[in-house]
PDB file of C-alpha atoms and ligand atoms in Angstrom:
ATOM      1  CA  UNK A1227      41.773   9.435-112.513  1.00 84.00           C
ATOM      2  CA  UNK A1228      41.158  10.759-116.086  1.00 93.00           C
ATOM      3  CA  UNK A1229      36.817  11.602-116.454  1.00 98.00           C
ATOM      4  CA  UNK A1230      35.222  10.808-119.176  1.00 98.00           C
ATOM      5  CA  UNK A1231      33.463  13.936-120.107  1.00 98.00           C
ATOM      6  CA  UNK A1232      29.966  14.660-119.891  1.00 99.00           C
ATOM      7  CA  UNK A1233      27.472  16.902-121.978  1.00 98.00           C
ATOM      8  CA  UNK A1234      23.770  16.147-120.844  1.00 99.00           C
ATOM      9  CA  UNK A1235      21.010  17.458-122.812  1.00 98.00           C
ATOM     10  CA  UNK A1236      17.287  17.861-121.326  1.00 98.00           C
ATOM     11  CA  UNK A1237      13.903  19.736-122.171  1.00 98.00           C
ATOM     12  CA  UNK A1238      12.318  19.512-118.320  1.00 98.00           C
ATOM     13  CA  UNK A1239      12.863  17.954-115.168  1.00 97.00           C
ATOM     14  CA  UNK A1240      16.405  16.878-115.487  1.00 98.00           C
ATOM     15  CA  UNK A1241      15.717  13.834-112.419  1.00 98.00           C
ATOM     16  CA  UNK A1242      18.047  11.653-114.360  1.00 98.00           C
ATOM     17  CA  UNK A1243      20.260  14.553-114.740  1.00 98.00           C
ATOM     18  CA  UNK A1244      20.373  14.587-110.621  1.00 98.00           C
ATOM     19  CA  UNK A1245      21.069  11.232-110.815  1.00 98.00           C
ATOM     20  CA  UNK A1246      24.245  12.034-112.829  1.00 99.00           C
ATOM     21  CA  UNK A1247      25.068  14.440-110.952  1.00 98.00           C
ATOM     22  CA  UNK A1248      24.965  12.791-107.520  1.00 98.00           C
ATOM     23  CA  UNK A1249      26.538   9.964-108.867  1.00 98.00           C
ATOM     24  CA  UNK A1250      29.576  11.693-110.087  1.00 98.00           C
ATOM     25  CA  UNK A1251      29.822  13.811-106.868  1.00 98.00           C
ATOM     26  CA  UNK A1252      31.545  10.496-106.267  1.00 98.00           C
ATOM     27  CA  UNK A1253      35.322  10.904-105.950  1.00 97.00           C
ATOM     28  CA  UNK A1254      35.993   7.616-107.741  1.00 98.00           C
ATOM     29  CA  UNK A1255      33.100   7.596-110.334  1.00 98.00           C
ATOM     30  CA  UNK A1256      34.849   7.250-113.770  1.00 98.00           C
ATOM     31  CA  UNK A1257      33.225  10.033-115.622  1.00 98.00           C
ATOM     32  CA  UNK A1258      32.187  14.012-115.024  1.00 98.00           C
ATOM     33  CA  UNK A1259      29.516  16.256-116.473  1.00 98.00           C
ATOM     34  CA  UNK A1260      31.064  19.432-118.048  1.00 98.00           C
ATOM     35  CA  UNK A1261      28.252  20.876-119.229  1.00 98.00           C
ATOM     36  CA  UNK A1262      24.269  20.938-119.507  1.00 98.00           C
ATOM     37  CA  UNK A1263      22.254  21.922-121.993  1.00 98.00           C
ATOM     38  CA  UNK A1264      18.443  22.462-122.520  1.00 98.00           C
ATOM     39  CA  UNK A1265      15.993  23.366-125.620  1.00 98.00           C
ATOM     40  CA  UNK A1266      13.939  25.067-123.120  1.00 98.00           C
ATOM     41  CA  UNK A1267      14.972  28.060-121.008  1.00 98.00           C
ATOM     42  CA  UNK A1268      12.070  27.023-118.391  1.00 98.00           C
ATOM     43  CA  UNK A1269      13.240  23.491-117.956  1.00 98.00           C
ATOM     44  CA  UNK A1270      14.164  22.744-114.083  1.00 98.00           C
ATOM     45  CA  UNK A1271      17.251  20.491-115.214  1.00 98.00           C
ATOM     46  CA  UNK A1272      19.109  24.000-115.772  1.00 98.00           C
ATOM     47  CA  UNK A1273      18.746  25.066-112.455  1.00 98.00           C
ATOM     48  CA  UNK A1274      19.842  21.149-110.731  1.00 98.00           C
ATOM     49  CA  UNK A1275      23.262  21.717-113.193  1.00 98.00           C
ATOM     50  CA  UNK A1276      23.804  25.267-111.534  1.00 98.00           C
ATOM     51  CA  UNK A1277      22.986  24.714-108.160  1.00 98.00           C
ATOM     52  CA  UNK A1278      26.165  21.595-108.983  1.00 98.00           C
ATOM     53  CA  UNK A1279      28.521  24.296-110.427  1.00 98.00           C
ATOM     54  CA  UNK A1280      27.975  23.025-113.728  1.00 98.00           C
ATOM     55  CA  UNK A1281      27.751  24.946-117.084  1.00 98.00           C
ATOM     56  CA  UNK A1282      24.040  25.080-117.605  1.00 98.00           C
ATOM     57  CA  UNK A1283      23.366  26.506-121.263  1.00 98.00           C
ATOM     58  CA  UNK A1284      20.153  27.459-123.143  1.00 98.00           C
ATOM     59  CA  UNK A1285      20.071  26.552-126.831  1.00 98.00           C
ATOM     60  CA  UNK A1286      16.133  27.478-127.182  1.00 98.00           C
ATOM     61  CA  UNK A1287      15.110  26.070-130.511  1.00 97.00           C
ATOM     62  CA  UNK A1288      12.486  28.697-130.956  1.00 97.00           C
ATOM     63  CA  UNK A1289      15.480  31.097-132.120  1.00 98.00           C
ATOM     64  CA  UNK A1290      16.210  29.206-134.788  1.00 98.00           C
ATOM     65  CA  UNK A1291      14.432  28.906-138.216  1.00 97.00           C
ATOM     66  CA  UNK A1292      15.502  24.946-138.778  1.00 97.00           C
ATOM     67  CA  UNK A1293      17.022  22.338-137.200  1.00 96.00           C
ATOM     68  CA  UNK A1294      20.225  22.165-138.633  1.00 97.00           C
ATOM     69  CA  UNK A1295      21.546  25.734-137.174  1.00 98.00           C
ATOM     70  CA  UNK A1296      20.212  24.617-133.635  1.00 98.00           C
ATOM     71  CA  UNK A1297      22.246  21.936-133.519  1.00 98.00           C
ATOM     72  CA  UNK A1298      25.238  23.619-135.355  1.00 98.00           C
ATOM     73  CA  UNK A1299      24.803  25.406-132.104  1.00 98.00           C
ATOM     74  CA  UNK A1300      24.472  22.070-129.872  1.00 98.00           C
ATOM     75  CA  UNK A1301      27.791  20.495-131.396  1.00 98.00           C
ATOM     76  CA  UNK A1302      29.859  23.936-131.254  1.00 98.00           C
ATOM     77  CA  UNK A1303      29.019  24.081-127.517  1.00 98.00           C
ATOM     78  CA  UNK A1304      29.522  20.479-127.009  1.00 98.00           C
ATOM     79  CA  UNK A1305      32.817  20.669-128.504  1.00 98.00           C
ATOM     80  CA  UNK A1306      34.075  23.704-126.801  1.00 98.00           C
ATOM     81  CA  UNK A1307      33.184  21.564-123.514  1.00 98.00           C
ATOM     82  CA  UNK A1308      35.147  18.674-125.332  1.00 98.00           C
ATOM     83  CA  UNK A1309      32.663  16.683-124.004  1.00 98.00           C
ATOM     84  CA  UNK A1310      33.286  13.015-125.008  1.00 98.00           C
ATOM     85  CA  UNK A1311      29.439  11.258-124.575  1.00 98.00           C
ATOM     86  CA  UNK A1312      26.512  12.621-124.967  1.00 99.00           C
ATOM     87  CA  UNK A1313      23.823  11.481-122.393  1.00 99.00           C
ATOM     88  CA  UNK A1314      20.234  12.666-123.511  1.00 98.00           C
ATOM     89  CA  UNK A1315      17.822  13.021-120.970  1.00 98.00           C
ATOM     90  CA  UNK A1316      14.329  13.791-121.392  1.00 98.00           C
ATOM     91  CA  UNK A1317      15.594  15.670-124.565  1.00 98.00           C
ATOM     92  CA  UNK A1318      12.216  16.202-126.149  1.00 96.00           C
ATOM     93  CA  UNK A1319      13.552  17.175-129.853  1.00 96.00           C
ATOM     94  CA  UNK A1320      14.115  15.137-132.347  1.00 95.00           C
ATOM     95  CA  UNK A1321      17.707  15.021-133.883  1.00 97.00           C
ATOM     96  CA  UNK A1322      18.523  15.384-137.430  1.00 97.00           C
ATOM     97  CA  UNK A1323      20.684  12.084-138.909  1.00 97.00           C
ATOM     98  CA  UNK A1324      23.235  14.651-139.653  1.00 98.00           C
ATOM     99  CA  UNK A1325      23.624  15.642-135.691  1.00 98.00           C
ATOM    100  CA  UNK A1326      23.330  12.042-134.684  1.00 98.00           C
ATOM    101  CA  UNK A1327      26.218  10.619-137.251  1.00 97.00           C
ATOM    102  CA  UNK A1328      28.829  12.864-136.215  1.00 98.00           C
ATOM    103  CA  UNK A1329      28.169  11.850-132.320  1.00 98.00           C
ATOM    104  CA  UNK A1330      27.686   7.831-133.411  1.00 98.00           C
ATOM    105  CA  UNK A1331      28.280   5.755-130.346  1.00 98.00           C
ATOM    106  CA  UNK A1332      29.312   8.451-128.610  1.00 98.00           C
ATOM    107  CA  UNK A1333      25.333   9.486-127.206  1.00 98.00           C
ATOM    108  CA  UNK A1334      23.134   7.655-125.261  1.00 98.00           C
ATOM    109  CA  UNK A1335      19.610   8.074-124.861  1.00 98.00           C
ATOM    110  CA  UNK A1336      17.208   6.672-122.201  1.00 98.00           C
ATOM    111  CA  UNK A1337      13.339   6.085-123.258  1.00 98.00           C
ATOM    112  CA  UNK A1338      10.934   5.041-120.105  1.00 98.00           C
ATOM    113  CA  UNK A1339       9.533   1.861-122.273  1.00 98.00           C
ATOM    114  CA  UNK A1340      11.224  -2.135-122.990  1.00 98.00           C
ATOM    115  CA  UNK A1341      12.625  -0.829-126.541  1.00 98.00           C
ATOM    116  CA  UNK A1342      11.924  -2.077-128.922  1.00 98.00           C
ATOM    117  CA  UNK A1343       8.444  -1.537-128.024  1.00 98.00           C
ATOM    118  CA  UNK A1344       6.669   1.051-127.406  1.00 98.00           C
ATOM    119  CA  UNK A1345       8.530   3.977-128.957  1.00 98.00           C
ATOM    120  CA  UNK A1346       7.333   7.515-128.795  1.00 97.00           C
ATOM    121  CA  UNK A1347       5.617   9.451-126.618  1.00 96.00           C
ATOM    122  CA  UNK A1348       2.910   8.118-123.956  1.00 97.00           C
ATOM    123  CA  UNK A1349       4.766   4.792-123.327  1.00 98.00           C
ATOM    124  CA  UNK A1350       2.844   3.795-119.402  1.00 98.00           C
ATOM    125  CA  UNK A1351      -0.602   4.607-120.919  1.00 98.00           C
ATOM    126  CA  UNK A1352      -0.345   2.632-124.040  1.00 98.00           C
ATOM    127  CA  UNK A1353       1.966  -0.524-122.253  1.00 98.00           C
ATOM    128  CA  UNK A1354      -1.179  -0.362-119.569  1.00 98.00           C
ATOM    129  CA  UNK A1355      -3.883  -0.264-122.355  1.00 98.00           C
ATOM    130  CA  UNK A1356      -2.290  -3.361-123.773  1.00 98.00           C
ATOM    131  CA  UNK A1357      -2.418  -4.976-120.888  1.00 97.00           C
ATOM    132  CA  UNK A1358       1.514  -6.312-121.022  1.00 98.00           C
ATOM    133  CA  UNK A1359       2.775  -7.481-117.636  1.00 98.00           C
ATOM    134  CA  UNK A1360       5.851  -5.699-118.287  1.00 98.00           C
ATOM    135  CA  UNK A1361       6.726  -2.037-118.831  1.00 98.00           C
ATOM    136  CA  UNK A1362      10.224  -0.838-118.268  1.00 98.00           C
ATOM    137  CA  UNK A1363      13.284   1.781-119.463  1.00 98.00           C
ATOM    138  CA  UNK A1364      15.964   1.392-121.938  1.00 98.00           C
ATOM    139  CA  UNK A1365      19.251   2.828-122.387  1.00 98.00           C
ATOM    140  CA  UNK A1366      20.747   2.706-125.804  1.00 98.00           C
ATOM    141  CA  UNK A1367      22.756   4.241-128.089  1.00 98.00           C
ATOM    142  CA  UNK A1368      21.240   7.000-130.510  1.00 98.00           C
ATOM    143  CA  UNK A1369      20.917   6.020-134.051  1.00 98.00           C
ATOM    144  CA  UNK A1370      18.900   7.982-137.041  1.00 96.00           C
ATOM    145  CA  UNK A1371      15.504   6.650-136.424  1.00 96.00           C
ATOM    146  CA  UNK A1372      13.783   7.385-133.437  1.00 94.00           C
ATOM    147  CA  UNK A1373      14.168   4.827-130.338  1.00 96.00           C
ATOM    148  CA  UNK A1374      16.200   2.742-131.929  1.00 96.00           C
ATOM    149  CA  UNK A1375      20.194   2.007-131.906  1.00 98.00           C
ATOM    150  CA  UNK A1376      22.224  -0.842-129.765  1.00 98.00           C
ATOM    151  CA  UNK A1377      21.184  -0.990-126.424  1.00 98.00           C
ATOM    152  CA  UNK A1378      23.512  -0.940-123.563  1.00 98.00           C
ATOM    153  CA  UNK A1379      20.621  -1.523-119.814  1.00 98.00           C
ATOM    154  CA  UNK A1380      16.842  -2.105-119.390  1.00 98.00           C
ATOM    155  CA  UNK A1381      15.052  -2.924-116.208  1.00 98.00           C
ATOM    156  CA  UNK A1382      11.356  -4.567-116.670  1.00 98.00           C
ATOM    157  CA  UNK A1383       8.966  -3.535-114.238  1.00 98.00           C
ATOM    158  CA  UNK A1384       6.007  -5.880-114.051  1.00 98.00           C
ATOM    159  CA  UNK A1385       2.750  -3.639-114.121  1.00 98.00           C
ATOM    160  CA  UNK A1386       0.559  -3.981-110.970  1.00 96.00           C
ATOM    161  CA  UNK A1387      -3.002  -4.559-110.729  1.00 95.00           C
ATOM    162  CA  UNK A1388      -5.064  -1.425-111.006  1.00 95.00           C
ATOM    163  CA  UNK A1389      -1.783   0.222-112.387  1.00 97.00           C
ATOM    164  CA  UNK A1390      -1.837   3.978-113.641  1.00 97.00           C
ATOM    165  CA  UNK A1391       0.363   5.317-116.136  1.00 98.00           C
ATOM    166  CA  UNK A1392       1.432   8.042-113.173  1.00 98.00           C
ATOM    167  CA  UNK A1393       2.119   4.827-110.822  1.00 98.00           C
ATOM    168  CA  UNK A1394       3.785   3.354-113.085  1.00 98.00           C
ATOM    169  CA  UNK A1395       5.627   6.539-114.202  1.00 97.00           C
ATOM    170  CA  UNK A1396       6.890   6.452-110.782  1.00 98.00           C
ATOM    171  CA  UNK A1397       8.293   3.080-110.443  1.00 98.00           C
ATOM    172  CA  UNK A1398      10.318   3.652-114.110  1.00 98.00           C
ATOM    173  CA  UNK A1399      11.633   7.004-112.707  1.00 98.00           C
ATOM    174  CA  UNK A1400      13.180   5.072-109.649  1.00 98.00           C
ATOM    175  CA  UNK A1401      14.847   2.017-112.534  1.00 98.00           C
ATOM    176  CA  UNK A1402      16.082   5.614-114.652  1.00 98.00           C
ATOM    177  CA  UNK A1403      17.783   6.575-111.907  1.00 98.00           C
ATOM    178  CA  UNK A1404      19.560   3.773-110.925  1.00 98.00           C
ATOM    179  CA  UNK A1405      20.012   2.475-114.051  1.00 98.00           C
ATOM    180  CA  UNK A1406      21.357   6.101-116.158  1.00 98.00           C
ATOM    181  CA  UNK A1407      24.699   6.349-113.785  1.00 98.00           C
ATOM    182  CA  UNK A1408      25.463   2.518-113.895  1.00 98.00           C
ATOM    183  CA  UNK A1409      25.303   2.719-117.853  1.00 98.00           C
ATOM    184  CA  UNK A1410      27.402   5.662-118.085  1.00 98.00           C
ATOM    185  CA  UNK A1411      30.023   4.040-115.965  1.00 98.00           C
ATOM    186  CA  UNK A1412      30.262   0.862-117.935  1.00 98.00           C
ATOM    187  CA  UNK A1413      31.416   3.468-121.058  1.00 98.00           C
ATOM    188  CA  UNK A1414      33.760   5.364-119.024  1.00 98.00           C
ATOM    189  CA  UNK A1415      35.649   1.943-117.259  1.00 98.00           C
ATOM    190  CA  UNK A1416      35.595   0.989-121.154  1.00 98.00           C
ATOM    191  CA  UNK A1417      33.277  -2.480-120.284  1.00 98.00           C
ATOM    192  CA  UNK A1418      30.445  -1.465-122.742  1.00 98.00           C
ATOM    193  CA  UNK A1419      31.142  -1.036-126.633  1.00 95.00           C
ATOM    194  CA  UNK A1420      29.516  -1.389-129.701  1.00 97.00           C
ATOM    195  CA  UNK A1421      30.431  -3.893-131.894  1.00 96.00           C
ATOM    196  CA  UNK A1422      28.425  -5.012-135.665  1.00 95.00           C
ATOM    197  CA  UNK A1423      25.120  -2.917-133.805  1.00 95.00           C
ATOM    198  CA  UNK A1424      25.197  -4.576-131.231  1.00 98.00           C
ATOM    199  CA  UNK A1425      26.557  -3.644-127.243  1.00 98.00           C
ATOM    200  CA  UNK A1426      29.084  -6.246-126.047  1.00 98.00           C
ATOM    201  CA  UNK A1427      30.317  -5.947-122.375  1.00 98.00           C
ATOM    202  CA  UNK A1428      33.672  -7.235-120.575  1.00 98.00           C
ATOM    203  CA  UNK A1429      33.352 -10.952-119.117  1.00 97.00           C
ATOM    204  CA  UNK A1430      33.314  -9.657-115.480  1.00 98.00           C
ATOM    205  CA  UNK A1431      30.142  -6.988-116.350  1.00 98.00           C
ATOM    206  CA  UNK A1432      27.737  -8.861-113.733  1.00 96.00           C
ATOM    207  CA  UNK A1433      24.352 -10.275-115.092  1.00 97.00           C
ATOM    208  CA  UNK A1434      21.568 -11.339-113.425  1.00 96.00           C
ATOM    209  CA  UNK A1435      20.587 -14.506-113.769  1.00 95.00           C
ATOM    210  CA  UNK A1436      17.127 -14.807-112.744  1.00 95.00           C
ATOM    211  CA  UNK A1437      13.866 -14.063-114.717  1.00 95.00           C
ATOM    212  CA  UNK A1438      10.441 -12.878-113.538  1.00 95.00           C
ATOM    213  CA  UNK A1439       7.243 -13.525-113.618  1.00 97.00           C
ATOM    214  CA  UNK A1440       4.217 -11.591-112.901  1.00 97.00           C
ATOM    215  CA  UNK A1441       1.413 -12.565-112.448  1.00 97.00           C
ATOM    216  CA  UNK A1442       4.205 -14.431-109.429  1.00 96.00           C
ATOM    217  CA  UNK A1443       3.935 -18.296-110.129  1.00 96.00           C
TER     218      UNK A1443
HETATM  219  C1  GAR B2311      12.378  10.131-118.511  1.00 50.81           C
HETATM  220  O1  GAR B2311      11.394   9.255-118.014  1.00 50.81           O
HETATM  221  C2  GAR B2311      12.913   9.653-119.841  1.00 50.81           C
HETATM  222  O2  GAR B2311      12.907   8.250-119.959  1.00 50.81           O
HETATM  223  C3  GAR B2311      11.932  10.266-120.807  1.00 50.81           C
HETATM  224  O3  GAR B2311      11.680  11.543-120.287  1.00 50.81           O
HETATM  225  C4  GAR B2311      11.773  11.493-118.862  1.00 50.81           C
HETATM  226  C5  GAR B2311      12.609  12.642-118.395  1.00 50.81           C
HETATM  227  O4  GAR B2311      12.546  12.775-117.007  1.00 50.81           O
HETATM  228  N1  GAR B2311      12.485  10.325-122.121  1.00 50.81           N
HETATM  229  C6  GAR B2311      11.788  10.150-123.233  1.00 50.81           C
HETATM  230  O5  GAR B2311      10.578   9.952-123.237  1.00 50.81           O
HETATM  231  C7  GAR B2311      12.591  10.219-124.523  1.00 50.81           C
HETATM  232  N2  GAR B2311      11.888   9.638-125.593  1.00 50.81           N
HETATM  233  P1  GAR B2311      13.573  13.721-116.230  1.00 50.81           P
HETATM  234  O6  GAR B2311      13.575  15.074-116.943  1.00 50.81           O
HETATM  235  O7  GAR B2311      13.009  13.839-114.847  1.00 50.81           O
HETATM  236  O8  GAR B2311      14.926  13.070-116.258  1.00 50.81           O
END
């Protein structure tokens, strides 16, 4: 079977990166993840990719003096991987619309909110602080403005009584991690594509077909 080609990018944790990784541990999973790469040399992703025999590389913004040279950097190692999607995860830095063009509909990004709502940072304490009965996690396609771009998966998670954002935090993390691998493979069997902004799927993609309501009635 011919991968599709993996570059991940991260700032931290990298739990969505295991999830990637574990996934396509899997000899039949359509796609493989040739190389890693974090802003920060400290982030625990970096040591996850290594510990999987994958190319784990430092790009430390902090060496450059702007953002276009860092991610002149980014794209030449990206490209030297030949990696064919991008899959940000937890990438905390914002990319310039010259970076973003010249990887159009080829990245993904997942944000731990029901996009379009609730873009940015602190999405659990400002979802609970509304008081919405929903929270949830996107993944979409990475377009110029922040957040925003055709999206491809979202889960809703209904927001319990007495909820905290860490709870809660929880709860999305589990949804990431199901969700990031599942996207990914859509792209790589070729049943996900954009078409006039918006993702269109192949007739046998399964959707649910059930809604939800909280409080349950
Ligand atoms: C995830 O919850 C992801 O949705 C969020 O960062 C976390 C990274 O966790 N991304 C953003 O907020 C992007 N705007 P991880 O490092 O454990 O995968």
């Amino acid at each position: 079977m011919r991968k599709l080609r993996l570059g991940v990018m991260i700032s931290g944790n990298g739990s969505n990166l295991q999830a990637l990784i574990d996934a396509a541990a899997a000899a039949d999973y359509p796609a493989r993840i040739v190389v890693v790469i974090s802003n920060r040399p400290d982030a625990y992703g970096l040591e996850r990719a290594r510990k999987a025999g994958i190319d784990a590389i430092c790009i430390d913004h902090k060496d450059f003096d702007a953002r276009e040279p860092f991610e002149d950097r980014i794209h030449e190692v990206l490209s030297e991987h030949k990696v064919q999607l991008v899959c940000l995860a937890g990438f905390m830095r914002l990319l310039t619309p010259g970076f973003v063009n010249r990887w159009r509909d080829r990245m993904i990004n997942i944000h731990p909110s029901l996009l379009p709502s609730y873009k940015g940072l602190h999405t659990h304490d400002r979802a609970i602080e509304d008081g919405v009965r929903f929270a949830g996690c996107t993944i979409h396609y990475v377009r110029a403005e922040m957040d925003n771009g055709p999206i491809l998966m979202q889960a809703a998670i209904p927001i319990a009584n007495g909820e905290t954002p860490d709870s809660l935090a929880a709860k999305i993390h589990t949804y990431e991690h199901r969700m990031y691998p599942a996207a990914v493979k859509l792209i790589a069997e070729g049943k996900a594509r954009v078409s006039a902004g918006k993702v269109v799927f192949a007739d046998d993609v399964a959707m649910p077909d059930e809604g939800l309501v909280s409080p349950s009635a």
